[in-house]
Every structure is written in C-alpha cells, then in structure tokens.
mmCIF file of C-alpha atoms in Angstrom:
data_model
loop_
_atom_site.group_PDB
_atom_site.id
_atom_site.type_symbol
_atom_site.label_atom_id
_atom_site.label_comp_id
_atom_site.label_asym_id
_atom_site.label_seq_id
_atom_site.Cartn_x
_atom_site.Cartn_y
_atom_site.Cartn_z
ATOM 1 C CA MET A 27 208.328 35.171 39.595
ATOM 2 C CA GLU A 28 205.604 32.619 40.762
ATOM 3 C CA GLU A 29 205.865 33.312 44.268
ATOM 4 C CA SER A 30 205.138 37.050 43.952
ATOM 5 C CA GLU A 31 202.805 36.592 41.909
ATOM 6 C CA THR A 32 200.871 34.782 44.236
ATOM 7 C CA LYS A 33 201.157 37.396 47.083
ATOM 8 C CA ASP A 34 200.105 39.883 45.472
ATOM 9 C CA ASN A 35 196.671 38.019 44.519
ATOM 10 C CA ALA A 36 196.483 37.330 48.087
ATOM 11 C CA LEU A 37 196.707 41.167 49.048
ATOM 12 C CA ASP A 38 194.523 41.986 45.894
ATOM 13 C CA GLU A 39 191.497 39.232 47.569
ATOM 14 C CA ALA A 40 191.962 40.897 50.919
ATOM 15 C CA GLY A 41 191.494 44.318 49.877
ATOM 16 C CA ILE A 42 195.281 45.003 50.611
ATOM 17 C CA GLY A 43 197.168 47.190 48.071
ATOM 18 C CA THR A 44 199.608 49.864 46.882
ATOM 19 C CA THR A 45 196.230 51.064 44.820
ATOM 20 C CA SER A 46 192.606 51.900 46.342
ATOM 21 C CA THR A 47 190.317 52.042 44.152
ATOM 22 C CA PRO A 48 187.740 55.091 45.001
ATOM 23 C CA GLU A 49 183.885 53.819 46.342
ATOM 24 C CA ALA A 50 181.395 54.834 44.215
ATOM 25 C CA PRO A 51 179.224 57.824 45.671
ATOM 26 C CA VAL A 52 175.948 56.908 47.742
ATOM 27 C CA THR A 53 172.943 58.164 46.413
ATOM 28 C CA PRO A 54 170.918 59.942 49.389
ATOM 29 C CA LYS A 55 167.388 58.448 50.664
ATOM 30 C CA THR A 56 164.335 60.038 50.113
ATOM 31 C CA PRO A 57 163.021 62.514 53.002
ATOM 32 C CA GLU A 58 160.277 59.453 53.243
ATOM 33 C CA GLU A 59 163.247 57.452 53.714
ATOM 34 C CA ALA A 60 165.399 59.347 56.243
ATOM 35 C CA PRO A 61 165.061 58.608 59.816
ATOM 36 C CA THR A 62 163.571 62.118 61.808
ATOM 37 C CA PRO A 63 166.361 64.064 63.284
ATOM 38 C CA ALA A 64 165.589 64.013 67.288
ATOM 39 C CA THR A 65 164.338 66.483 68.997
ATOM 40 C CA PRO A 66 164.861 68.299 72.516
ATOM 41 C CA ASP A 67 161.029 67.852 73.217
ATOM 42 C CA ALA A 68 160.504 64.646 71.947
ATOM 43 C CA PRO A 69 159.776 61.497 73.597
ATOM 44 C CA GLN A 70 162.099 59.279 73.349
ATOM 45 C CA THR A 71 159.665 56.505 75.598
ATOM 46 C CA MET A 72 156.482 55.603 76.352
ATOM 47 C CA GLU A 73 156.279 57.226 79.542
ATOM 48 C CA GLU A 74 157.428 60.343 78.067
ATOM 49 C CA GLU A 75 154.029 60.014 75.611
ATOM 50 C CA VAL A 76 151.617 59.323 78.237
ATOM 51 C CA LEU A 77 153.166 63.298 80.561
ATOM 52 C CA VAL A 78 153.170 65.041 76.527
ATOM 53 C CA ARG A 79 149.362 63.884 75.798
ATOM 54 C CA LYS A 80 148.676 64.532 79.633
ATOM 55 C CA LYS A 81 150.266 68.244 79.167
ATOM 56 C CA LYS A 82 148.353 68.868 75.873
ATOM 57 C CA ARG A 83 144.818 68.071 77.893
ATOM 58 C CA ARG A 84 145.440 70.423 80.233
ATOM 59 C CA HIS A 85 146.098 73.224 78.241
ATOM 60 C CA SER A 86 143.169 72.695 75.932
ATOM 61 C CA ARG A 87 140.828 72.428 79.366
ATOM 62 C CA ARG A 88 142.532 75.511 80.805
ATOM 63 C CA LYS A 89 141.384 76.813 77.477
ATOM 64 C CA LYS A 90 138.201 76.105 77.423
ATOM 65 C CA ASN A 91 138.283 76.657 81.172
ATOM 66 C CA LEU A 92 139.903 80.288 80.337
ATOM 67 C CA LYS A 93 136.431 80.899 77.652
ATOM 68 C CA ARG A 94 133.770 79.471 80.383
ATOM 69 C CA VAL A 95 135.098 82.094 83.243
ATOM 70 C CA ALA A 96 135.502 84.874 80.420
ATOM 71 C CA ILE A 97 131.272 83.909 79.351
ATOM 72 C CA VAL A 98 130.256 83.673 83.079
ATOM 73 C CA ALA A 99 132.367 86.810 83.516
ATOM 74 C CA GLY A 100 129.974 88.726 80.867
ATOM 75 C CA ILE A 101 127.162 87.467 81.806
ATOM 76 C CA LEU A 102 127.332 88.497 85.457
ATOM 77 C CA VAL A 103 128.517 92.114 84.125
ATOM 78 C CA ALA A 104 125.448 91.937 81.869
ATOM 79 C CA ILE A 105 123.131 90.942 84.843
ATOM 80 C CA ALA A 106 124.587 93.555 87.386
ATOM 81 C CA VAL A 107 124.099 96.315 84.751
ATOM 82 C CA VAL A 108 120.564 95.400 84.152
ATOM 83 C CA ILE A 109 119.661 95.203 87.774
ATOM 84 C CA ALA A 110 122.308 98.553 88.490
ATOM 85 C CA ILE A 111 119.219 100.204 85.920
ATOM 86 C CA ALA A 112 116.384 98.249 87.272
ATOM 87 C CA ALA A 113 117.402 99.653 91.048
ATOM 88 C CA PHE A 114 117.997 103.580 89.505
ATOM 89 C CA ALA A 115 114.727 102.789 88.026
ATOM 90 C CA PHE A 116 112.804 101.691 91.228
ATOM 91 C CA MET A 117 114.640 104.575 93.500
ATOM 92 C CA LYS A 118 113.316 107.515 90.457
ATOM 93 C CA SER A 119 109.509 106.018 90.270
ATOM 94 C CA GLY A 120 109.566 105.875 94.376
ATOM 95 C CA GLU A 121 111.293 109.377 94.047
ATOM 96 C CA SER A 122 108.351 110.471 91.878
ATOM 97 C CA ALA A 123 105.480 109.294 94.075
ATOM 98 C CA VAL A 124 106.922 110.489 97.497
ATOM 99 C CA LYS A 125 106.654 113.988 95.841
ATOM 100 C CA GLN A 126 104.034 113.804 94.321
ATOM 101 C CA ALA A 127 102.408 112.741 97.244
ATOM 102 C CA ASN A 128 103.584 115.721 99.609
ATOM 103 C CA THR A 129 101.832 118.307 97.989
ATOM 104 C CA ALA A 130 100.456 120.706 100.525
ATOM 105 C CA ALA A 131 97.076 122.125 100.391
ATOM 106 C CA ASP A 132 95.003 124.241 102.568
ATOM 107 C CA ILE A 133 97.466 125.297 104.876
ATOM 108 C CA GLN A 134 96.505 126.730 108.371
ATOM 109 C CA ALA A 135 97.762 128.837 111.061
ATOM 110 C CA ASP A 136 97.872 130.509 114.371
ATOM 111 C CA ASP A 137 95.719 133.106 114.916
ATOM 112 C CA SER A 138 98.836 135.128 115.847
ATOM 113 C CA ALA A 139 100.449 134.844 112.484
ATOM 114 C CA VAL A 140 100.313 136.325 109.302
ATOM 115 C CA THR A 141 100.469 134.192 105.877
ATOM 116 C CA TYR A 142 101.405 134.505 102.318
ATOM 117 C CA ASP A 143 100.903 132.142 99.420
ATOM 118 C CA GLU A 144 98.638 129.574 100.506
ATOM 119 C CA GLY A 145 100.830 129.886 104.175
ATOM 120 C CA ARG A 146 103.643 129.135 102.480
ATOM 121 C CA THR A 147 104.751 131.905 103.648
ATOM 122 C CA VAL A 148 104.741 132.915 107.471
ATOM 123 C CA GLU A 149 105.749 135.968 109.612
ATOM 124 C CA TYR A 150 105.725 134.618 113.258
ATOM 125 C CA ASN A 151 107.022 136.496 116.408
ATOM 126 C CA GLY A 152 108.672 139.130 114.209
ATOM 127 C CA LYS A 153 110.331 136.375 111.931
ATOM 128 C CA THR A 154 109.573 135.206 108.568
ATOM 129 C CA TYR A 155 109.524 131.692 107.510
ATOM 130 C CA ALA A 156 109.380 129.459 104.264
ATOM 131 C CA LEU A 157 107.882 126.279 103.990
ATOM 132 C CA ASN A 158 110.122 123.630 102.950
ATOM 133 C CA GLU A 159 108.586 122.060 100.207
ATOM 134 C CA ASN A 160 110.163 118.517 100.288
ATOM 135 C CA MET A 161 109.605 117.268 103.421
ATOM 136 C CA VAL A 162 107.552 114.016 103.447
ATOM 137 C CA SER A 163 105.812 112.430 106.112
ATOM 138 C CA VAL A 164 104.998 109.172 107.957
ATOM 139 C CA ALA A 165 101.809 108.710 110.445
ATOM 140 C CA VAL A 166 103.077 105.818 112.051
ATOM 141 C CA ILE A 167 99.791 104.286 114.496
ATOM 142 C CA GLY A 168 100.959 101.347 116.807
ATOM 143 C CA TYR A 169 97.744 99.662 117.441
ATOM 144 C CA ASP A 170 96.199 97.044 120.490
ATOM 145 C CA ARG A 171 93.673 94.716 119.030
ATOM 146 C CA GLN A 172 91.749 92.732 121.931
ATOM 147 C CA THR A 173 90.106 90.749 119.651
ATOM 148 C CA GLU A 174 90.647 89.316 116.208
ATOM 149 C CA GLU A 175 86.540 90.460 115.309
ATOM 150 C CA VAL A 176 86.829 93.803 113.907
ATOM 151 C CA VAL A 177 83.262 95.155 113.879
ATOM 152 C CA PRO A 178 84.262 99.502 113.491
ATOM 153 C CA GLY A 179 83.391 101.587 115.753
ATOM 154 C CA LYS A 180 83.441 99.439 118.398
ATOM 155 C CA SER A 181 86.139 96.124 117.971
ATOM 156 C CA VAL A 182 88.354 98.067 116.151
ATOM 157 C CA GLY A 183 91.049 99.041 118.892
ATOM 158 C CA GLN A 184 92.512 101.728 119.429
ATOM 159 C CA ALA A 185 95.435 103.782 118.401
ATOM 160 C CA ASP A 186 97.844 102.974 121.814
ATOM 161 C CA ALA A 187 100.556 105.290 119.957
ATOM 162 C CA VAL A 188 100.858 107.988 117.482
ATOM 163 C CA MET A 189 104.407 109.426 116.249
ATOM 164 C CA VAL A 190 104.668 111.660 112.554
ATOM 165 C CA LEU A 191 107.999 110.888 111.274
ATOM 166 C CA ALA A 192 108.843 114.442 108.884
ATOM 167 C CA VAL A 193 111.769 113.382 106.821
ATOM 168 C CA ASN A 194 113.160 116.491 104.772
ATOM 169 C CA LEU A 195 114.440 115.184 101.546
ATOM 170 C CA ASP A 196 117.228 118.076 100.407
ATOM 171 C CA THR A 197 119.148 117.723 104.110
ATOM 172 C CA GLY A 198 118.356 114.010 105.325
ATOM 173 C CA GLU A 199 117.194 115.104 108.858
ATOM 174 C CA THR A 200 114.402 113.109 110.335
ATOM 175 C CA THR A 201 112.289 114.595 112.873
ATOM 176 C CA GLY A 202 109.558 112.018 115.007
ATOM 177 C CA ILE A 203 106.754 114.169 117.169
ATOM 178 C CA GLY A 204 104.786 112.513 119.165
ATOM 179 C CA ILE A 205 101.113 113.475 119.445
ATOM 180 C CA PRO A 206 99.645 112.467 122.734
ATOM 181 C CA ARG A 207 97.017 109.134 122.241
ATOM 182 C CA ASP A 208 93.965 111.464 124.558
ATOM 183 C CA SER A 209 95.106 114.631 122.681
ATOM 184 C CA MET A 210 92.050 116.246 122.204
ATOM 185 C CA VAL A 211 91.161 116.552 118.599
ATOM 186 C CA GLU A 212 88.696 116.963 115.521
ATOM 187 C CA VAL A 213 87.894 112.960 114.348
ATOM 188 C CA GLY A 214 85.368 112.404 111.382
ATOM 189 C CA GLU A 215 82.684 110.385 112.743
ATOM 190 C CA PHE A 216 81.653 106.937 110.671
ATOM 191 C CA MET A 217 78.367 105.399 109.920
ATOM 192 C CA GLY A 218 79.625 102.630 107.795
ATOM 193 C CA ASP A 219 80.963 104.448 104.781
ATOM 194 C CA THR A 220 78.760 107.164 105.834
ATOM 195 C CA PHE A 221 80.336 110.668 106.774
ATOM 196 C CA THR A 222 78.047 111.690 109.663
ATOM 197 C CA GLY A 223 80.759 115.188 111.017
ATOM 198 C CA MET A 224 83.187 116.180 112.867
ATOM 199 C CA SER A 225 83.735 115.502 116.554
ATOM 200 C CA THR A 226 86.361 116.670 119.492
ATOM 201 C CA MET A 227 87.490 113.397 121.374
ATOM 202 C CA GLN A 228 90.540 111.829 121.801
ATOM 203 C CA LEU A 229 92.894 111.550 118.857
ATOM 204 C CA CYS A 230 93.391 107.603 119.831
ATOM 205 C CA LEU A 231 89.633 106.933 118.909
ATOM 206 C CA ALA A 232 89.821 107.858 115.396
ATOM 207 C CA TYR A 233 91.055 104.318 114.460
ATOM 208 C CA ALA A 234 87.916 102.921 115.601
ATOM 209 C CA TYR A 235 85.928 104.447 113.375
ATOM 210 C CA GLY A 236 87.618 102.436 110.474
ATOM 211 C CA ASP A 237 87.625 98.701 109.442
ATOM 212 C CA GLY A 238 90.761 98.007 111.311
ATOM 213 C CA GLY A 239 92.667 98.877 108.264
ATOM 214 C CA GLU A 240 93.547 101.202 105.615
ATOM 215 C CA LEU A 241 90.337 103.601 106.599
ATOM 216 C CA SER A 242 91.511 103.509 110.420
ATOM 217 C CA SER A 243 95.128 103.920 109.323
ATOM 218 C CA GLN A 244 93.365 107.006 106.955
ATOM 219 C CA TYR A 245 91.678 107.975 109.317
ATOM 220 C CA THR A 246 93.880 108.403 112.414
ATOM 221 C CA ALA A 247 96.350 109.802 109.792
ATOM 222 C CA SER A 248 93.762 113.218 108.649
ATOM 223 C CA ALA A 249 93.239 113.638 111.983
ATOM 224 C CA VAL A 250 97.354 113.813 112.946
ATOM 225 C CA SER A 251 97.067 116.154 109.565
ATOM 226 C CA ARG A 252 94.735 118.560 111.230
ATOM 227 C CA VAL A 253 96.420 118.492 115.017
ATOM 228 C CA LEU A 254 99.730 120.297 112.562
ATOM 229 C CA TYR A 255 97.907 122.731 110.678
ATOM 230 C CA ASN A 256 97.368 120.766 107.708
ATOM 231 C CA MET A 257 100.989 119.764 106.934
ATOM 232 C CA PRO A 258 100.175 116.875 104.412
ATOM 233 C CA VAL A 259 100.577 113.396 106.202
ATOM 234 C CA ASN A 260 99.597 111.253 103.256
ATOM 235 C CA TYR A 261 101.271 107.988 104.320
ATOM 236 C CA TYR A 262 100.835 105.705 106.582
ATOM 237 C CA PHE A 263 102.338 103.294 108.632
ATOM 238 C CA SER A 264 99.776 101.129 111.173
ATOM 239 C CA LEU A 265 101.973 98.214 113.243
ATOM 240 C CA ASP A 266 99.588 96.451 115.290
ATOM 241 C CA MET A 267 101.955 95.988 118.911
ATOM 242 C CA ASP A 268 102.962 92.272 118.473
ATOM 243 C CA GLY A 269 105.264 93.540 115.922
ATOM 244 C CA VAL A 270 107.604 95.490 118.345
ATOM 245 C CA GLY A 271 109.517 92.819 119.283
ATOM 246 C CA ALA A 272 110.057 91.028 116.129
ATOM 247 C CA LEU A 273 111.766 94.503 115.053
ATOM 248 C CA ALA A 274 113.300 94.625 118.727
ATOM 249 C CA ASP A 275 115.380 91.498 117.971
ATOM 250 C CA ALA A 276 116.124 92.294 113.766
ATOM 251 C CA ILE A 277 118.643 95.006 115.204
ATOM 252 C CA GLY A 278 119.493 92.558 118.178
ATOM 253 C CA GLY A 279 118.164 94.429 120.787
ATOM 254 C CA VAL A 280 117.263 97.901 121.417
ATOM 255 C CA SER A 281 119.812 98.880 124.168
ATOM 256 C CA LEU A 282 118.713 101.775 126.486
ATOM 257 C CA THR A 283 118.179 103.017 130.390
ATOM 258 C CA PRO A 284 114.522 102.556 131.299
ATOM 259 C CA THR A 285 113.045 105.935 132.174
ATOM 260 C CA GLN A 286 110.411 103.345 134.795
ATOM 261 C CA SER A 287 111.018 100.170 136.480
ATOM 262 C CA ILE A 288 108.229 97.465 134.383
ATOM 263 C CA PRO A 289 105.953 95.101 136.627
ATOM 264 C CA GLY A 290 106.940 91.273 135.694
ATOM 265 C CA THR A 291 109.957 92.210 133.967
ATOM 266 C CA ASN A 292 113.750 92.321 135.187
ATOM 267 C CA ILE A 293 113.534 96.292 133.973
ATOM 268 C CA VAL A 294 114.658 98.100 136.418
ATOM 269 C CA GLU A 295 113.919 102.356 136.226
ATOM 270 C CA GLY A 296 117.509 103.203 136.019
ATOM 271 C CA GLU A 297 119.520 99.993 135.169
ATOM 272 C CA PRO A 298 120.375 99.827 131.442
ATOM 273 C CA THR A 299 119.506 96.714 129.828
ATOM 274 C CA VAL A 300 118.864 95.007 126.101
ATOM 275 C CA LEU A 301 115.480 94.855 125.679
ATOM 276 C CA PHE A 302 114.520 92.074 123.452
ATOM 277 C CA GLY A 303 111.562 90.294 122.190
ATOM 278 C CA SER A 304 107.983 90.627 125.099
ATOM 279 C CA ASN A 305 110.363 92.592 127.259
ATOM 280 C CA ALA A 306 110.486 95.583 124.140
ATOM 281 C CA LEU A 307 106.675 94.857 124.160
ATOM 282 C CA LYS A 308 105.988 95.695 127.577
ATOM 283 C CA TYR A 309 107.812 98.601 127.654
ATOM 284 C CA VAL A 310 106.250 100.503 125.142
ATOM 285 C CA GLN A 311 102.386 99.307 125.802
ATOM 286 C CA TRP A 312 102.338 98.748 129.426
ATOM 287 C CA ARG A 313 101.197 101.047 132.066
ATOM 288 C CA ASP A 314 99.487 102.091 135.242
ATOM 289 C CA THR A 315 95.642 102.796 134.144
ATOM 290 C CA SER A 316 94.946 103.817 137.885
ATOM 291 C CA VAL A 317 97.159 107.049 137.510
ATOM 292 C CA LEU A 318 96.015 109.948 134.911
ATOM 293 C CA THR A 319 99.001 110.504 133.455
ATOM 294 C CA SER A 320 100.269 106.627 133.191
ATOM 295 C CA SER A 321 99.413 107.161 128.926
ATOM 296 C CA LEU A 322 102.159 110.189 129.084
ATOM 297 C CA ASP A 323 104.704 108.257 131.202
ATOM 298 C CA ARG A 324 103.799 105.329 128.382
ATOM 299 C CA GLN A 325 104.686 107.647 125.894
ATOM 300 C CA THR A 326 108.045 109.133 126.891
ATOM 301 C CA ARG A 327 108.966 105.186 127.257
ATOM 302 C CA GLN A 328 108.081 105.426 123.854
ATOM 303 C CA SER A 329 109.770 108.365 122.109
ATOM 304 C CA GLN A 330 112.837 106.658 124.222
ATOM 305 C CA PHE A 331 112.373 103.420 122.380
ATOM 306 C CA VAL A 332 111.962 105.281 118.871
ATOM 307 C CA GLU A 333 114.635 107.376 119.137
ATOM 308 C CA THR A 334 117.234 104.635 120.128
ATOM 309 C CA PHE A 335 115.873 101.832 117.680
ATOM 310 C CA CYS A 336 116.416 104.896 114.934
ATOM 311 C CA LYS A 337 119.639 105.819 115.772
ATOM 312 C CA GLN A 338 120.998 101.704 116.374
ATOM 313 C CA ALA A 339 118.936 100.651 112.772
ATOM 314 C CA LEU A 340 120.929 103.932 111.053
ATOM 315 C CA SER A 341 123.897 103.555 112.424
ATOM 316 C CA SER A 342 124.225 99.087 111.676
ATOM 317 C CA ALA A 343 122.900 100.454 107.791
ATOM 318 C CA GLN A 344 126.005 102.593 107.502
ATOM 319 C CA GLY A 345 125.104 103.937 104.078
ATOM 320 C CA ASN A 346 123.692 100.368 103.192
ATOM 321 C CA VAL A 347 119.793 100.832 101.879
ATOM 322 C CA GLY A 348 119.045 97.249 102.182
ATOM 323 C CA THR A 349 119.311 96.901 106.140
ATOM 324 C CA LEU A 350 116.939 99.469 106.362
ATOM 325 C CA VAL A 351 115.067 97.529 103.745
ATOM 326 C CA ASN A 352 115.046 94.429 105.747
ATOM 327 C CA LEU A 353 113.811 96.259 108.621
ATOM 328 C CA TYR A 354 111.070 97.306 106.575
ATOM 329 C CA THR A 355 109.989 93.472 105.419
ATOM 330 C CA THR A 356 109.668 92.366 108.745
ATOM 331 C CA ALA A 357 107.979 95.564 110.284
ATOM 332 C CA SER A 358 105.195 95.153 106.883
ATOM 333 C CA ASN A 359 104.519 91.460 108.378
ATOM 334 C CA TYR A 360 102.477 93.233 110.923
ATOM 335 C CA ALA A 361 102.114 96.210 109.903
ATOM 336 C CA VAL A 362 99.232 97.287 107.141
ATOM 337 C CA THR A 363 100.804 100.485 104.761
ATOM 338 C CA ASN A 364 100.730 102.410 102.147
ATOM 339 C CA LEU A 365 104.426 103.438 101.914
ATOM 340 C CA GLU A 366 105.104 100.741 99.100
ATOM 341 C CA LEU A 367 108.780 98.850 99.172
ATOM 342 C CA ASN A 368 109.975 101.805 96.555
ATOM 343 C CA GLU A 369 108.954 104.728 98.037
ATOM 344 C CA PHE A 370 110.614 103.674 101.390
ATOM 345 C CA SER A 371 113.765 102.604 100.475
ATOM 346 C CA TYR A 372 113.900 106.359 98.023
ATOM 347 C CA LEU A 373 113.324 107.857 101.897
ATOM 348 C CA ALA A 374 115.742 105.878 103.327
ATOM 349 C CA SER A 375 117.999 106.599 100.706
ATOM 350 C CA SER A 376 117.951 109.953 101.380
ATOM 351 C CA VAL A 377 118.333 110.316 105.333
ATOM 352 C CA LEU A 378 121.577 107.551 104.423
ATOM 353 C CA ALA A 379 122.616 109.500 101.581
ATOM 354 C CA THR A 380 123.220 112.666 103.867
ATOM 355 C CA GLY A 381 124.984 110.382 106.556
ATOM 356 C CA ILE A 382 122.060 110.905 109.355
ATOM 357 C CA THR A 383 122.889 108.347 112.032
ATOM 358 C CA SER A 384 120.298 109.947 114.143
ATOM 359 C CA VAL A 385 116.310 111.022 114.681
ATOM 360 C CA ASP A 386 115.156 113.757 117.021
ATOM 361 C CA VAL A 387 111.902 113.135 118.649
ATOM 362 C CA THR A 388 110.054 115.965 120.714
ATOM 363 C CA THR A 389 106.747 115.188 122.541
ATOM 364 C CA LEU A 390 103.422 117.570 121.724
ATOM 365 C CA GLN A 391 102.947 119.297 124.841
ATOM 366 C CA GLY A 392 99.631 120.406 127.065
ATOM 367 C CA THR A 393 98.000 119.484 129.882
ATOM 368 C CA MET A 394 96.280 116.247 130.748
ATOM 369 C CA GLN A 395 92.951 116.494 132.813
ATOM 370 C CA GLN A 396 90.070 113.695 134.108
ATOM 371 C CA GLY A 397 87.056 113.828 131.960
ATOM 372 C CA ASP A 398 83.954 112.781 132.747
ATOM 373 C CA LYS A 399 84.888 108.916 131.525
ATOM 374 C CA PHE A 400 88.499 108.843 130.413
ATOM 375 C CA ALA A 401 91.593 111.221 130.354
ATOM 376 C CA GLU A 402 91.597 113.965 128.040
ATOM 377 C CA PHE A 403 94.760 116.107 127.073
ATOM 378 C CA TYR A 404 94.274 119.665 125.824
ATOM 379 C CA LEU A 405 97.237 120.126 123.655
ATOM 380 C CA ASP A 406 99.341 123.342 123.931
ATOM 381 C CA LYS A 407 98.396 125.493 120.674
ATOM 382 C CA THR A 408 101.942 127.923 120.829
ATOM 383 C CA ASN A 409 103.405 124.467 121.449
ATOM 384 C CA VAL A 410 101.964 122.824 118.289
ATOM 385 C CA TYR A 411 102.226 125.568 116.172
ATOM 386 C CA GLU A 412 105.870 126.375 117.245
ATOM 387 C CA THR A 413 106.884 122.695 116.335
ATOM 388 C CA VAL A 414 105.334 122.569 112.880
ATOM 389 C CA LEU A 415 106.988 126.092 112.413
ATOM 390 C CA ASP A 416 110.649 123.873 113.666
ATOM 391 C CA VAL A 417 110.085 121.015 111.689
ATOM 392 C CA TYR A 418 108.334 122.054 108.478
ATOM 393 C CA TYR A 419 109.445 125.564 107.620
ATOM 394 C CA HIS A 420 112.477 127.171 107.705
ATOM 395 C CA GLU A 421 113.444 130.993 108.718
ATOM 396 C CA VAL A 422 113.807 133.296 105.875
ATOM 397 C CA GLY A 423 117.579 134.125 105.668
ATOM 398 C CA SER A 424 118.927 131.713 108.174
ATOM 399 C CA GLU A 425 121.506 128.961 106.465
ATOM 400 C CA GLU A 426 118.175 126.400 105.963
#
C-alpha cells in the first residue's frame, strides 16, 4: 500500500496521471498589447524602410512636378492666347490703315478713253474696264547719296531706281512697274518748303528737291502717281543702295544669269552666279555713262534682280509671314519709309495667303534721247496707260 501511494504521488508531481485537470482559459490581449500582423509590403529591415521612404518622396516629387507642369502649361496657353489676340489686332490695324490710304482721287485717263464714275469705269479700244478698288501701291526708291552732308537741291542725292509695287489685296497678285529714272515727267519744284511750280524734268530729280528723307520720298512718290494717271501711290520705301547687299545676304544670295558683265567683278554675262554683298550692289548700280542707254541697261538688271529676289523670298516664306517681316526689318535699317510694320505685315500676309510665289516686273516703254546735258527718256503714253489698265483695272465681264 505504501509503495502504491508513493508511485501515485510521483506521477502527480510529474504531471502525469490518468485524469487530466482542465487548463484555465487564456485571457485575450488588448489591441494595444496584441502584435501587429505583418503585411506583404511592410518593411522587415532598415534597408526596406529606407526604400519605402524614397518611393514616397519620389511619388510626392512627381505629384509636385506634375502640378508645376500643369501650371506652366496653363501660363503658356494664356500667353499664346494673348499673343494670338495681339497679332490679330495688329493685323487688323494694318488692314484698316492700308485701306484708308488706298482711296483713289482725281483719276486721269488717256485722251482716247471715255471715263465714268470719276474714272472708276473706263471705255478704251472698244472694251470696258472697272477699277480694282483693293489695289495698294508702294513706290520703291533706290537712292545713292555721295556725301553725308544733305543740302536740298544740291547734295541730297537722286533716285537711281524707281519701281512701283502694286498689290491686289483680293488675289495677292503683285506687279512691279519699273519707271526709267530719266523719264521726263512733271516734277514739283521747291525753294525750301515753298512750292514754286511744276516743271518737266528727269524723274530722278524729284528726290533732290526734298530733304534726303521723308520729303524726298513724298515728292518722288507724287511724281510717280502722276505718271500712272493719278493711281494712288501713298506709300514709299526709299532704300539706300548700300542696303542691297545686306538684303541679298539675308536670303542666302540672289541666283541669276547676268544680262551684262560687270567690270571689277567675277560677274560675267550669261554665266549663272549667286550675288552676295558688294557684288549684288555692283550688279544693280554700275553703268557705263558713255553709253546713252546705260541707265536702261541698268534698269533691266535691276528689274531682273527684284524679280528674282522676290521669287526666292516668297518661296522661302512658304506662308510664314515672319520670314518677310525679317526682310522688312533688314531693309528698314537702310531705308526711310511710311509703310509701318503692321501695314507691311498685312500686305505680306495678303500675298502669302493666296499662295503667290512670284512678282511680275514690267518696265514702262519709251524713247531715249540725248538732251542738252543729260539723257532724256520720253515715255510712250499708250504703253503707260495700257499698263495702268492691266494692273489697276479689270475688264468688265472677265473672270478677274
């Protein structure tokens, strides 16, 4: 008996017995005490923690950058809208100014023509013509001043080249009308600011009666208008001949086949060349004064140069008015003009909008004679008037 009790006691002390005592229930821990279950993205090491923080910073920076981009984009759009509105207003102001300056008054006609509506309708050689109301003309005057000192009537310089650029705003068609510098025309004479009357003399001398600037240009443009039967020529662009080289350089040179060889240069008649800088100037300026018709030969070269220059400029612009504006800016450094930038921009855009890529240049015809001292060119009035009808009018009933 004692031995059996001793064994039972030993088993009880070891926790082994035939009857087990139920364990006391475990009280669950509070949320604060319970361990946080691990998530797949939770960092398990210091390195992972650093990576997570870097990702968060990059994400934050990305959001800030996107916000900045959105703000900048909004500002750029706003600026673009403002520029577009300003450009539109700029063009509209140019259009308004051009059309106001285009009013024809006191239109003249050939003696054989019958006119109606103050010259706006014409019957000539059995045909009826109507004036193109949307024509704008610019007198392009190339002058050569031999001295810096300007004395009206003496050392102002003369108009060595005179051409009218007539732009049809409806079609974009532009025609250059070359008027020989020695053309005998009616020129206003002045003593200082006082008008003393009209006299017949070479067209080039109209420039000399002015101040070498605005007045000289206005006097020349007025004489040109009278030649063209009072077609309105309210704009002028007087270019110092030294600017020819800069303009040639601005379009990468003027490519042409010379009609004459020019002494002191590598310009040879009939051999294609590209004119830059001083060579471009010499090509349009040189003449042999021992030859009576030398000014006409030079005018032929000038017309060729202008026609080629305009073709290259219009082709390179390809609808981008800014290209032509840059040329205007270059020329303005050597010029006196009343054609403002907004007006030029409107004219240029009108031409480009129609796809015009060339300018037709014609020269008024006539006869050169030797005067008492200088060459005198007498215009063929029939040729002049028919040129006016071709450029400034359209035949009634024609498609134009």
